[in-house]
Amino acid sequence: MRASGACGGSGRSIYHLTMTARWAAKMAGVAFAGVLSACGTATAPDEPETATAPAALPISYDGDWFVDGAAAAGLDFVHENGMTGNFYQPEMMGPGVGLLDYDNDGDLDVYLVQGGRLGDGEALLAPPADQPPGDRLFRNDFDTGPGGERRLRFTDVTDEAGIASRGYGMGVAAGDYDNDGWIDIYTTRFGPNQMFRNRGDGTFADVTAETGTGDPGLSVPATFFDYDRDGRLDLFVGNYLNYSIETHWQCYAQSGPADYCPPEVSPPQPDRLYRNRGDGTFADVTFEAGMGREYGPGLGASAADYDNDGWLDLFVANDQQDNQLWINQRDGTFRNRALLWGTAFGATGVAKADMGVDAGDFDNDGDEDLFITELTGQGSTLYVNDGGMFRDESAGRGIRAASLPYTGFGAGWLDIDNDGWLDVIAVNGTVTLDLEAHGPDNPFALQQRNQVFRNHGGERFEDVTDRAGAAFALLEVSRGAAFGDIDNDGDTDVLVANGAGPVRLFVNDVGQMRHWIGLRLVGRETPRDMLGARVEVTLPGGSTRWRRARADGSYASANDPRVIVGLGEWVGAPRVRVTWPSGSVEEWDDLPIDRYATLTEGEGRQP
């Protein structure tokens, strides 16, 4: 079989970083400027254009694994949380971020969610005077440097794209809901949410009213997924609290000063499930589908096939209340199996402050495990999936103790060094004031550093934050985190949103040292990304890795829907098997490595 658009991205050329150039720069002790070489048009897999990979990155490698490239690339953005000293709940919750290819040119663009003024009074943390208000959309452009190299550059195209956000932003989700091949954008807000339809000409239309998706509550996570297997993306919206500025209740720290309230002060608000009718509108089927009976303060959501029956399920992480694990009954309804299957509470049987969540197969056994960030003193949770039943193995696998001092929000599974094992990055920031750091120069004293956990063969995790680079020594109020290959070099980078702070782009500098295969999975009838498609990659030696095309997870953020599978030292072509959301299964066995390929449903071999 031949891979259509083997360089990825809707039949157009994309770029991949020359691994040997980056390696040479590192060995010479100079900064790497982001050299990119044209991948060119699609070629037959028996003549792959592969870059020569250096030897495997040794564990003792002392270079920075990640470098913050936001400012140099033109991502000039500072979040405004609007705080006036009244400690309104939304101030410390946002924002999320999005990685999505809105213009179909094969590279990831950036969507940044903005807050705004809350209530009356003078803002204590105002953004730069020259920064426009509202959410921002940045187009990913490559320009040419003095030596002919191509470098990452971003251009603010918010106004020309017609993105006119309203209200106080919380998060963002991305998916092609109308099957026209162009990514649409859904934003969650404190106030009515917004749906932006991509016109395919570089502009968007606000179709919130037409689609019927303008939920007016305090929404945080949102997930596009095809739960009924009709070929159209449906939409889940997670709501947090029944909260308003008018009914705000002042809370206080134990030592006396005013502080942010815990979620128990306000009642939770029901989540929403919208079914895609296929005519440009959505139907609210929350109660019809069974999700209206149980809900909590939802902060995280991840759609995956947790019981491996071929139908997408949904996990919802709740703040200080039991979680929901909605198992698809394949008839348009769901049943909450969280208590029965072991994901409702922590190991002690007590509800935890669950924030961000991501599903992934960290132990390469063929089922989806869960990583969840939580409150300081609780520690993050690792639920290991054992055929549909889950066990909290956070302590035994090295997660619990290392994460106890931190309050986590955005989180994601990613293979940092492409060794074939999924690692974890969690971004942190407390929710109650650090009174020692609090003062006129730091009224939003919630700063913590972020964390990196390296997976040792699926057995245990090691906190390697100190080796991840100077970017991970920063103390900020990190919230949303989006994961994706921003420079198309075959490894996963991280876009991080900071409350009342600047955006960060952590560019991965280590993943190119090993082999990889990148896949974009698109539909038969429409060229959209097939969210939920499951990939099984078997290496020549017989070992297998499972990955899933997904844009949800983390915290209030949208991820790169492409799949990157680390191959380590293997240089032969792996066998790739794809289980599509429709239930069909196909195989490819001659795909080139160290580059991207686009796989289209219906063009593979029947197994």
Tab-separated table of N, CA, C and O in Angstrom, residues 206-320:
chain	number	residue	atom	x	y	z
A	206	ASP	N	-19.125	32.812	13.608
A	206	ASP	CA	-19.690	32.471	14.908
A	206	ASP	C	-21.063	31.846	14.683
A	206	ASP	O	-22.017	32.520	14.295
A	207	VAL	N	-21.159	30.538	14.884
A	207	VAL	CA	-22.398	29.806	14.628
A	207	VAL	C	-22.967	29.247	15.926
A	207	VAL	O	-23.664	28.238	15.927
A	208	THR	N	-22.687	29.910	17.020
A	208	THR	CA	-23.160	29.438	18.315
A	208	THR	C	-24.673	29.297	18.341
A	208	THR	O	-25.208	28.250	18.751
A	209	ALA	N	-25.364	30.329	17.919
A	209	ALA	CA	-26.827	30.293	17.949
A	209	ALA	C	-27.374	29.242	16.995
A	209	ALA	O	-28.288	28.478	17.342
A	210	GLU	N	-26.822	29.186	15.770
A	210	GLU	CA	-27.316	28.227	14.782
A	210	GLU	C	-27.112	26.777	15.220
A	210	GLU	O	-27.955	25.913	14.978
A	211	THR	N	-25.973	26.500	15.875
A	211	THR	CA	-25.681	25.126	16.272
A	211	THR	C	-26.369	24.737	17.570
A	211	THR	O	-26.507	23.544	17.870
A	212	GLY	N	-26.780	25.713	18.368
A	212	GLY	CA	-27.441	25.410	19.633
A	212	GLY	C	-26.497	24.937	20.708
A	212	GLY	O	-26.878	24.147	21.578
A	213	THR	N	-25.248	25.421	20.698
A	213	THR	CA	-24.231	24.924	21.624
A	213	THR	C	-23.745	25.991	22.604
A	213	THR	O	-22.691	25.819	23.227
A	214	GLY	N	-24.485	27.063	22.761
A	214	GLY	CA	-24.047	28.169	23.617
A	214	GLY	C	-24.402	27.979	25.076
A	214	GLY	O	-25.103	28.807	25.664
A	215	ASP	N	-23.954	26.895	25.676
A	215	ASP	CA	-24.229	26.635	27.089
A	215	ASP	C	-23.846	27.862	27.918
A	215	ASP	O	-22.727	28.360	27.821
A	216	PRO	N	-24.735	28.371	28.782
A	216	PRO	CA	-24.475	29.640	29.468
A	216	PRO	C	-23.760	29.523	30.799
A	216	PRO	O	-23.558	30.524	31.487
A	217	GLY	N	-23.359	28.323	31.209
A	217	GLY	CA	-22.786	28.149	32.538
A	217	GLY	C	-21.308	28.448	32.604
A	217	GLY	O	-20.737	29.140	31.753
A	218	LEU	N	-20.666	27.930	33.654
A	218	LEU	CA	-19.230	28.026	33.819
A	218	LEU	C	-18.633	26.711	33.335
A	218	LEU	O	-18.496	25.743	34.070
A	219	SER	N	-18.307	26.672	32.043
A	219	SER	CA	-17.806	25.455	31.402
A	219	SER	C	-16.285	25.480	31.355
A	219	SER	O	-15.675	26.542	31.197
A	220	VAL	N	-15.667	24.296	31.440
A	220	VAL	CA	-14.208	24.215	31.387
A	220	VAL	C	-13.758	23.244	30.288
A	220	VAL	O	-13.221	23.667	29.277
A	221	PRO	N	-13.943	21.915	30.426
A	221	PRO	CA	-13.489	21.019	29.355
A	221	PRO	C	-14.569	20.842	28.289
A	221	PRO	O	-15.763	20.989	28.547
A	222	ALA	N	-14.130	20.535	27.084
A	222	ALA	CA	-15.038	20.166	25.993
A	222	ALA	C	-14.338	19.129	25.133
A	222	ALA	O	-13.113	19.177	24.960
A	223	THR	N	-15.117	18.196	24.602
A	223	THR	CA	-14.572	17.081	23.834
A	223	THR	C	-15.425	16.808	22.615
A	223	THR	O	-16.641	16.603	22.735
A	224	PHE	N	-14.798	16.807	21.436
A	224	PHE	CA	-15.455	16.323	20.224
A	224	PHE	C	-15.178	14.829	20.097
A	224	PHE	O	-14.021	14.399	20.098
A	225	PHE	N	-16.234	14.012	19.978
A	225	PHE	CA	-16.048	12.578	19.746
A	225	PHE	C	-17.322	12.002	19.153
A	225	PHE	O	-18.428	12.461	19.440
A	226	ASP	N	-17.170	10.990	18.321
A	226	ASP	CA	-18.297	10.363	17.626
A	226	ASP	C	-18.788	9.188	18.462
A	226	ASP	O	-18.391	8.050	18.254
A	227	TYR	N	-19.671	9.468	19.425
A	227	TYR	CA	-20.071	8.420	20.365
A	227	TYR	C	-21.058	7.431	19.762
A	227	TYR	O	-21.163	6.289	20.225
A	228	ASP	N	-21.809	7.835	18.712
A	228	ASP	CA	-22.817	6.945	18.137
A	228	ASP	C	-22.380	6.329	16.809
A	228	ASP	O	-23.170	5.663	16.147
A	229	ARG	N	-21.138	6.554	16.410
A	229	ARG	CA	-20.539	5.950	15.216
A	229	ARG	C	-21.342	6.217	13.950
A	229	ARG	O	-21.451	5.367	13.075
A	230	ASP	N	-21.864	7.454	13.826
A	230	ASP	CA	-22.591	7.820	12.615
A	230	ASP	C	-21.736	8.639	11.667
A	230	ASP	O	-22.238	9.144	10.650
A	231	GLY	N	-20.444	8.792	11.991
A	231	GLY	CA	-19.538	9.528	11.118
A	231	GLY	C	-19.494	11.016	11.365
A	231	GLY	O	-18.806	11.734	10.635
A	232	ARG	N	-20.194	11.486	12.394
A	232	ARG	CA	-20.206	12.912	12.707
A	232	ARG	C	-19.757	13.116	14.144
A	232	ARG	O	-20.146	12.357	15.044
A	233	LEU	N	-18.976	14.174	14.372
A	233	LEU	CA	-18.466	14.453	15.709
A	233	LEU	C	-19.543	15.076	16.589
A	233	LEU	O	-20.141	16.094	16.235
A	234	ASP	N	-19.784	14.446	17.718
A	234	ASP	CA	-20.673	14.984	18.737
A	234	ASP	C	-19.826	15.808	19.717
A	234	ASP	O	-18.604	15.889	19.587
A	235	LEU	N	-20.467	16.410	20.705
A	235	LEU	CA	-19.760	17.342	21.578
A	235	LEU	C	-20.175	17.144	23.027
A	235	LEU	O	-21.364	17.176	23.349
A	236	PHE	N	-19.186	16.929	23.887
A	236	PHE	CA	-19.418	16.914	25.338
A	236	PHE	C	-18.852	18.192	25.933
A	236	PHE	O	-17.741	18.610	25.597
A	237	VAL	N	-19.615	18.816	26.842
A	237	VAL	CA	-19.180	20.021	27.534
A	237	VAL	C	-19.256	19.758	29.033
A	237	VAL	O	-20.314	19.412	29.560
A	238	GLY	N	-18.125	19.898	29.712
A	238	GLY	CA	-18.081	19.710	31.151
A	238	GLY	C	-18.289	21.029	31.875
A	238	GLY	O	-17.551	21.994	31.636
A	239	ASN	N	-19.274	21.074	32.744
A	239	ASN	CA	-19.562	22.284	33.510
A	239	ASN	C	-19.032	22.156	34.932
A	239	ASN	O	-18.970	21.064	35.496
A	240	TYR	N	-18.672	23.284	35.502
A	240	TYR	CA	-18.033	23.290	36.817
A	240	TYR	C	-19.047	23.607	37.927
A	240	TYR	O	-19.670	22.702	38.469
A	241	LEU	N	-19.251	24.860	38.243
A	241	LEU	CA	-20.103	25.241	39.361
A	241	LEU	C	-21.229	26.157	38.905
A	241	LEU	O	-21.117	26.870	37.908
A	242	ASN	N	-22.300	26.153	39.664
A	242	ASN	CA	-23.389	27.118	39.476
A	242	ASN	C	-22.972	28.394	40.203
A	242	ASN	O	-23.298	28.600	41.372
A	243	TYR	N	-22.250	29.219	39.473
A	243	TYR	CA	-21.556	30.343	40.091
A	243	TYR	C	-21.805	31.612	39.282
A	243	TYR	O	-21.890	31.576	38.053
A	244	SER	N	-21.896	32.737	39.989
A	244	SER	CA	-22.004	34.034	39.327
A	244	SER	C	-21.322	35.086	40.192
A	244	SER	O	-21.130	34.894	41.404
A	245	ILE	N	-20.953	36.200	39.583
A	245	ILE	CA	-20.341	37.296	40.326
A	245	ILE	C	-21.328	37.839	41.358
A	245	ILE	O	-20.952	38.187	42.485
A	246	GLU	N	-22.600	37.878	40.980
A	246	GLU	CA	-23.626	38.445	41.870
A	246	GLU	C	-23.813	37.609	43.132
A	246	GLU	O	-24.160	38.145	44.201
A	247	THR	N	-23.613	36.293	43.033
A	247	THR	CA	-23.810	35.416	44.192
A	247	THR	C	-22.476	34.996	44.818
A	247	THR	O	-22.436	34.048	45.603
A	248	HIS	N	-21.404	35.683	44.465
A	248	HIS	CA	-20.075	35.339	44.975
A	248	HIS	C	-20.043	35.383	46.496
A	248	HIS	O	-20.577	36.310	47.126
A	249	TRP	N	-19.427	34.381	47.076
A	249	TRP	CA	-19.300	34.273	48.529
A	249	TRP	C	-17.816	34.371	48.890
A	249	TRP	O	-16.990	33.653	48.339
A	250	GLN	N	-17.486	35.271	49.804
A	250	GLN	CA	-16.090	35.450	50.175
A	250	GLN	C	-15.616	34.358	51.129
A	250	GLN	O	-16.257	34.080	52.140
A	251	CYS	N	-14.513	33.742	50.789
A	251	CYS	CA	-13.912	32.723	51.636
A	251	CYS	C	-12.584	33.242	52.192
A	251	CYS	O	-12.032	34.228	51.706
A	252	TYR	N	-12.076	32.520	53.206
A	252	TYR	CA	-10.869	32.963	53.891
A	252	TYR	C	-9.946	31.781	54.137
A	252	TYR	O	-10.388	30.644	54.326
A	253	ALA	N	-8.643	32.071	54.138
A	253	ALA	CA	-7.657	31.061	54.494
A	253	ALA	C	-7.754	30.758	55.981
A	253	ALA	O	-8.323	31.539	56.762
A	254	GLN	N	-7.198	29.623	56.403
A	254	GLN	CA	-7.261	29.239	57.803
A	254	GLN	C	-6.578	30.259	58.711
A	254	GLN	O	-6.969	30.429	59.866
A	255	SER	N	-5.595	30.963	58.172
A	255	SER	CA	-4.898	31.965	58.963
A	255	SER	C	-5.579	33.323	58.960
A	255	SER	O	-5.089	34.260	59.594
A	256	GLY	N	-6.676	33.453	58.233
A	256	GLY	CA	-7.470	34.668	58.304
A	256	GLY	C	-7.659	35.474	57.053
A	256	GLY	O	-8.752	36.010	56.817
A	257	PRO	N	-6.640	35.625	56.143
A	257	PRO	CA	-6.815	36.492	54.974
A	257	PRO	C	-7.847	35.932	53.981
A	257	PRO	O	-8.113	34.728	53.950
A	258	ALA	N	-8.402	36.834	53.186
A	258	ALA	CA	-9.320	36.415	52.129
A	258	ALA	C	-8.589	35.537	51.122
A	258	ALA	O	-7.401	35.732	50.857
A	259	ASP	N	-9.314	34.556	50.568
A	259	ASP	CA	-8.691	33.613	49.631
A	259	ASP	C	-9.786	33.048	48.734
A	259	ASP	O	-10.968	33.377	48.874
A	260	TYR	N	-9.383	32.193	47.791
A	260	TYR	CA	-10.334	31.570	46.877
A	260	TYR	C	-11.104	30.454	47.576
A	260	TYR	O	-10.575	29.764	48.467
A	261	CYS	N	-12.351	30.268	47.166
A	261	CYS	CA	-13.229	29.282	47.788
A	261	CYS	C	-12.976	27.889	47.240
A	261	CYS	O	-12.625	27.732	46.063
A	262	PRO	N	-13.181	26.862	48.056
A	262	PRO	CA	-13.178	25.494	47.539
A	262	PRO	C	-14.463	25.236	46.760
A	262	PRO	O	-15.442	25.987	46.900
A	263	PRO	N	-14.502	24.185	45.938
A	263	PRO	CA	-15.694	23.956	45.113
A	263	PRO	C	-16.955	23.633	45.909
A	263	PRO	O	-18.066	23.819	45.399
A	264	GLU	N	-16.800	23.192	47.158
A	264	GLU	CA	-17.980	22.821	47.944
A	264	GLU	C	-18.889	24.003	48.257
A	264	GLU	O	-20.054	23.822	48.615
A	265	VAL	N	-18.377	25.230	48.129
A	265	VAL	CA	-19.160	26.407	48.465
A	265	VAL	C	-20.304	26.624	47.483
A	265	VAL	O	-21.372	27.135	47.849
A	266	SER	N	-20.118	26.220	46.218
A	266	SER	CA	-21.158	26.378	45.198
A	266	SER	C	-21.569	25.005	44.681
A	266	SER	O	-20.740	24.104	44.571
A	267	PRO	N	-22.849	24.822	44.345
A	267	PRO	CA	-23.292	23.519	43.828
A	267	PRO	C	-22.761	23.283	42.419
A	267	PRO	O	-22.532	24.239	41.665
A	268	PRO	N	-22.529	22.016	42.040
A	268	PRO	CA	-22.088	21.729	40.678
A	268	PRO	C	-23.199	21.965	39.671
A	268	PRO	O	-24.379	22.072	40.025
A	269	GLN	N	-22.818	22.058	38.428
A	269	GLN	CA	-23.754	22.306	37.342
A	269	GLN	C	-23.736	21.122	36.388
A	269	GLN	O	-22.668	20.558	36.110
A	270	PRO	N	-24.877	20.676	35.884
A	270	PRO	CA	-24.887	19.505	34.993
A	270	PRO	C	-24.033	19.718	33.746
A	270	PRO	O	-23.977	20.812	33.184
A	271	ASP	N	-23.346	18.641	33.331
A	271	ASP	CA	-22.625	18.647	32.069
A	271	ASP	C	-23.617	18.600	30.913
A	271	ASP	O	-24.825	18.427	31.107
A	272	ARG	N	-23.105	18.703	29.696
A	272	ARG	CA	-23.968	18.670	28.516
A	272	ARG	C	-23.376	17.723	27.467
A	272	ARG	O	-22.173	17.733	27.210
A	273	LEU	N	-24.233	16.909	26.858
A	273	LEU	CA	-23.863	16.079	25.713
A	273	LEU	C	-24.716	16.514	24.538
A	273	LEU	O	-25.961	16.466	24.602
A	274	TYR	N	-24.070	16.951	23.469
A	274	TYR	CA	-24.758	17.408	22.264
A	274	TYR	C	-24.540	16.387	21.144
A	274	TYR	O	-23.401	16.071	20.796
A	275	ARG	N	-25.640	15.905	20.568
A	275	ARG	CA	-25.547	14.990	19.431
A	275	ARG	C	-25.603	15.782	18.135
A	275	ARG	O	-26.452	16.652	17.941
A	276	ASN	N	-24.679	15.469	17.245
A	276	ASN	CA	-24.582	16.143	15.957
A	276	ASN	C	-25.672	15.615	15.025
A	276	ASN	O	-25.690	14.431	14.682
A	277	ARG	N	-26.588	16.488	14.619
A	277	ARG	CA	-27.692	16.071	13.738
A	277	ARG	C	-27.251	15.913	12.287
A	277	ARG	O	-27.971	15.311	11.488
A	278	GLY	N	-26.117	16.488	11.921
A	278	GLY	CA	-25.641	16.382	10.553
A	278	GLY	C	-26.144	17.474	9.637
A	278	GLY	O	-25.821	17.464	8.445
A	279	ASP	N	-26.918	18.411	10.171
A	279	ASP	CA	-27.438	19.510	9.354
A	279	ASP	C	-26.917	20.856	9.832
A	279	ASP	O	-27.500	21.895	9.540
A	280	GLY	N	-25.806	20.818	10.586
A	280	GLY	CA	-25.252	22.050	11.126
A	280	GLY	C	-25.754	22.399	12.508
A	280	GLY	O	-25.389	23.451	13.043
A	281	THR	N	-26.587	21.544	13.095
A	281	THR	CA	-27.124	21.807	14.423
A	281	THR	C	-26.851	20.617	15.346
A	281	THR	O	-26.566	19.505	14.886
A	282	PHE	N	-26.950	20.873	16.643
A	282	PHE	CA	-26.762	19.848	17.658
A	282	PHE	C	-28.010	19.744	18.526
A	282	PHE	O	-28.688	20.746	18.771
A	283	ALA	N	-28.289	18.547	19.010
A	283	ALA	CA	-29.397	18.310	19.935
A	283	ALA	C	-28.835	18.011	21.317
A	283	ALA	O	-27.907	17.201	21.455
A	284	ASP	N	-29.372	18.652	22.340
A	284	ASP	CA	-28.973	18.374	23.707
A	284	ASP	C	-29.606	17.059	24.147
A	284	ASP	O	-30.812	16.977	24.367
A	285	VAL	N	-28.779	16.000	24.253
A	285	VAL	CA	-29.278	14.667	24.596
A	285	VAL	C	-28.738	14.224	25.951
A	285	VAL	O	-28.653	13.028	26.239
A	286	THR	N	-28.392	15.186	26.793
A	286	THR	CA	-27.769	14.876	28.070
A	286	THR	C	-28.588	13.881	28.880
A	286	THR	O	-28.064	12.851	29.345
A	287	PHE	N	-29.866	14.149	29.058
A	287	PHE	CA	-30.706	13.275	29.873
A	287	PHE	C	-31.098	12.020	29.109
A	287	PHE	O	-31.150	10.922	29.671
A	288	GLU	N	-31.354	12.174	27.830
A	288	GLU	CA	-31.703	11.017	27.003
A	288	GLU	C	-30.577	9.982	26.993
A	288	GLU	O	-30.818	8.769	26.990
A	289	ALA	N	-29.320	10.465	27.022
A	289	ALA	CA	-28.171	9.567	26.991
A	289	ALA	C	-27.808	9.024	28.369
A	289	ALA	O	-26.936	8.168	28.482
A	290	GLY	N	-28.435	9.527	29.420
A	290	GLY	CA	-28.185	9.039	30.768
A	290	GLY	C	-27.166	9.826	31.557
A	290	GLY	O	-26.859	9.468	32.700
A	291	MET	N	-26.646	10.912	30.992
A	291	MET	CA	-25.623	11.682	31.685
A	291	MET	C	-26.186	12.743	32.609
A	291	MET	O	-25.431	13.379	33.354
A	292	GLY	N	-27.490	12.959	32.592
A	292	GLY	CA	-28.082	13.983	33.437
A	292	GLY	C	-28.332	13.529	34.857
A	292	GLY	O	-28.632	14.350	35.733
A	293	ARG	N	-28.178	12.238	35.106
A	293	ARG	CA	-28.494	11.712	36.437
A	293	ARG	C	-27.362	11.940	37.432
A	293	ARG	O	-27.598	12.065	38.633
A	294	GLU	N	-26.112	11.959	36.950
A	294	GLU	CA	-24.957	12.076	37.826
A	294	GLU	C	-23.989	13.084	37.227
A	294	GLU	O	-23.657	13.005	36.054
A	295	TYR	N	-23.526	14.008	38.066
A	295	TYR	CA	-22.567	14.996	37.593
A	295	TYR	C	-21.878	15.624	38.798
A	295	TYR	O	-22.326	15.515	39.940
A	296	GLY	N	-20.778	16.254	38.528
A	296	GLY	CA	-20.034	16.957	39.559
A	296	GLY	C	-19.364	18.167	38.968
A	296	GLY	O	-19.622	18.529	37.817
A	297	PRO	N	-18.486	18.827	39.729
A	297	PRO	CA	-17.762	19.988	39.197
A	297	PRO	C	-16.697	19.516	38.203
A	297	PRO	O	-15.570	19.206	38.565
A	298	GLY	N	-17.056	19.452	36.939
A	298	GLY	CA	-16.190	18.868	35.918
A	298	GLY	C	-15.069	19.794	35.498
A	298	GLY	O	-15.299	20.949	35.131
A	299	LEU	N	-13.831	19.275	35.516
A	299	LEU	CA	-12.674	20.046	35.085
A	299	LEU	C	-11.866	19.353	33.997
A	299	LEU	O	-11.071	19.999	33.316
A	300	GLY	N	-12.026	18.054	33.835
A	300	GLY	CA	-11.274	17.335	32.818
A	300	GLY	C	-12.141	16.294	32.138
A	300	GLY	O	-13.070	15.754	32.752
A	301	ALA	N	-11.852	15.996	30.870
A	301	ALA	CA	-12.606	14.985	30.134
A	301	ALA	C	-11.707	14.344	29.087
A	301	ALA	O	-10.908	15.033	28.445
A	302	SER	N	-11.853	13.024	28.939
A	302	SER	CA	-11.057	12.299	27.953
A	302	SER	C	-11.892	11.181	27.363
A	302	SER	O	-12.365	10.294	28.094
A	303	ALA	N	-12.102	11.222	26.037
A	303	ALA	CA	-12.880	10.200	25.339
A	303	ALA	C	-11.936	9.133	24.805
A	303	ALA	O	-10.979	9.433	24.088
A	304	ALA	N	-12.191	7.876	25.179
A	304	ALA	CA	-11.383	6.748	24.719
A	304	ALA	C	-12.210	5.488	24.871
A	304	ALA	O	-13.229	5.471	25.571
A	305	ASP	N	-11.767	4.413	24.249
A	305	ASP	CA	-12.457	3.129	24.362
A	305	ASP	C	-11.860	2.375	25.544
A	305	ASP	O	-10.947	1.574	25.392
A	306	TYR	N	-12.408	2.616	26.721
A	306	TYR	CA	-11.809	2.077	27.942
A	306	TYR	C	-12.052	0.586	28.124
A	306	TYR	O	-11.310	-0.067	28.861
A	307	ASP	N	-13.077	0.041	27.479
A	307	ASP	CA	-13.350	-1.390	27.618
A	307	ASP	C	-13.068	-2.166	26.339
A	307	ASP	O	-13.402	-3.352	26.239
A	308	ASN	N	-12.455	-1.507	25.351
A	308	ASN	CA	-12.018	-2.161	24.115
A	308	ASN	C	-13.135	-2.900	23.387
A	308	ASN	O	-12.944	-3.996	22.859
A	309	ASP	N	-14.315	-2.273	23.351
A	309	ASP	CA	-15.416	-2.897	22.605
A	309	ASP	C	-15.665	-2.205	21.272
A	309	ASP	O	-16.614	-2.531	20.563
A	310	GLY	N	-14.800	-1.236	20.904
A	310	GLY	CA	-14.930	-0.560	19.624
A	310	GLY	C	-15.784	0.685	19.653
A	310	GLY	O	-15.959	1.321	18.606
A	311	TRP	N	-16.298	1.070	20.830
A	311	TRP	CA	-17.138	2.270	20.959
A	311	TRP	C	-16.484	3.212	21.963
A	311	TRP	O	-16.004	2.777	23.016
A	312	LEU	N	-16.487	4.500	21.645
A	312	LEU	CA	-15.837	5.479	22.497
A	312	LEU	C	-16.632	5.730	23.774
A	312	LEU	O	-17.847	5.948	23.743
A	313	ASP	N	-15.930	5.698	24.897
A	313	ASP	CA	-16.479	6.020	26.210
A	313	ASP	C	-15.959	7.396	26.621
A	313	ASP	O	-15.240	8.055	25.873
A	314	LEU	N	-16.298	7.816	27.844
A	314	LEU	CA	-15.890	9.149	28.287
A	314	LEU	C	-15.595	9.133	29.781
A	314	LEU	O	-16.423	8.689	30.579
A	315	PHE	N	-14.405	9.617	30.143
A	315	PHE	CA	-14.072	9.806	31.553
A	315	PHE	C	-14.152	11.284	31.885
A	315	PHE	O	-13.632	12.125	31.150
A	316	VAL	N	-14.811	11.611	33.020
A	316	VAL	CA	-14.942	12.998	33.465
A	316	VAL	C	-14.325	13.126	34.847
A	316	VAL	O	-14.713	12.415	35.785
A	317	ALA	N	-13.336	14.019	34.972
A	317	ALA	CA	-12.667	14.276	36.242
A	317	ALA	C	-13.376	15.413	36.964
A	317	ALA	O	-13.538	16.504	36.412
A	318	ASN	N	-13.787	15.155	38.205
A	318	ASN	CA	-14.518	16.137	39.005
A	318	ASN	C	-13.691	16.625	40.186
A	318	ASN	O	-12.878	15.884	40.749
A	319	ASP	N	-13.949	17.860	40.569
A	319	ASP	CA	-13.200	18.524	41.637
A	319	ASP	C	-13.837	18.238	42.995
A	319	ASP	O	-14.909	18.750	43.308
A	320	GLN	N	-13.191	17.393	43.795
A	320	GLN	CA	-13.606	17.042	45.148
A	320	GLN	C	-14.935	16.281	45.198
A	320	GLN	O	-15.574	16.224	46.249
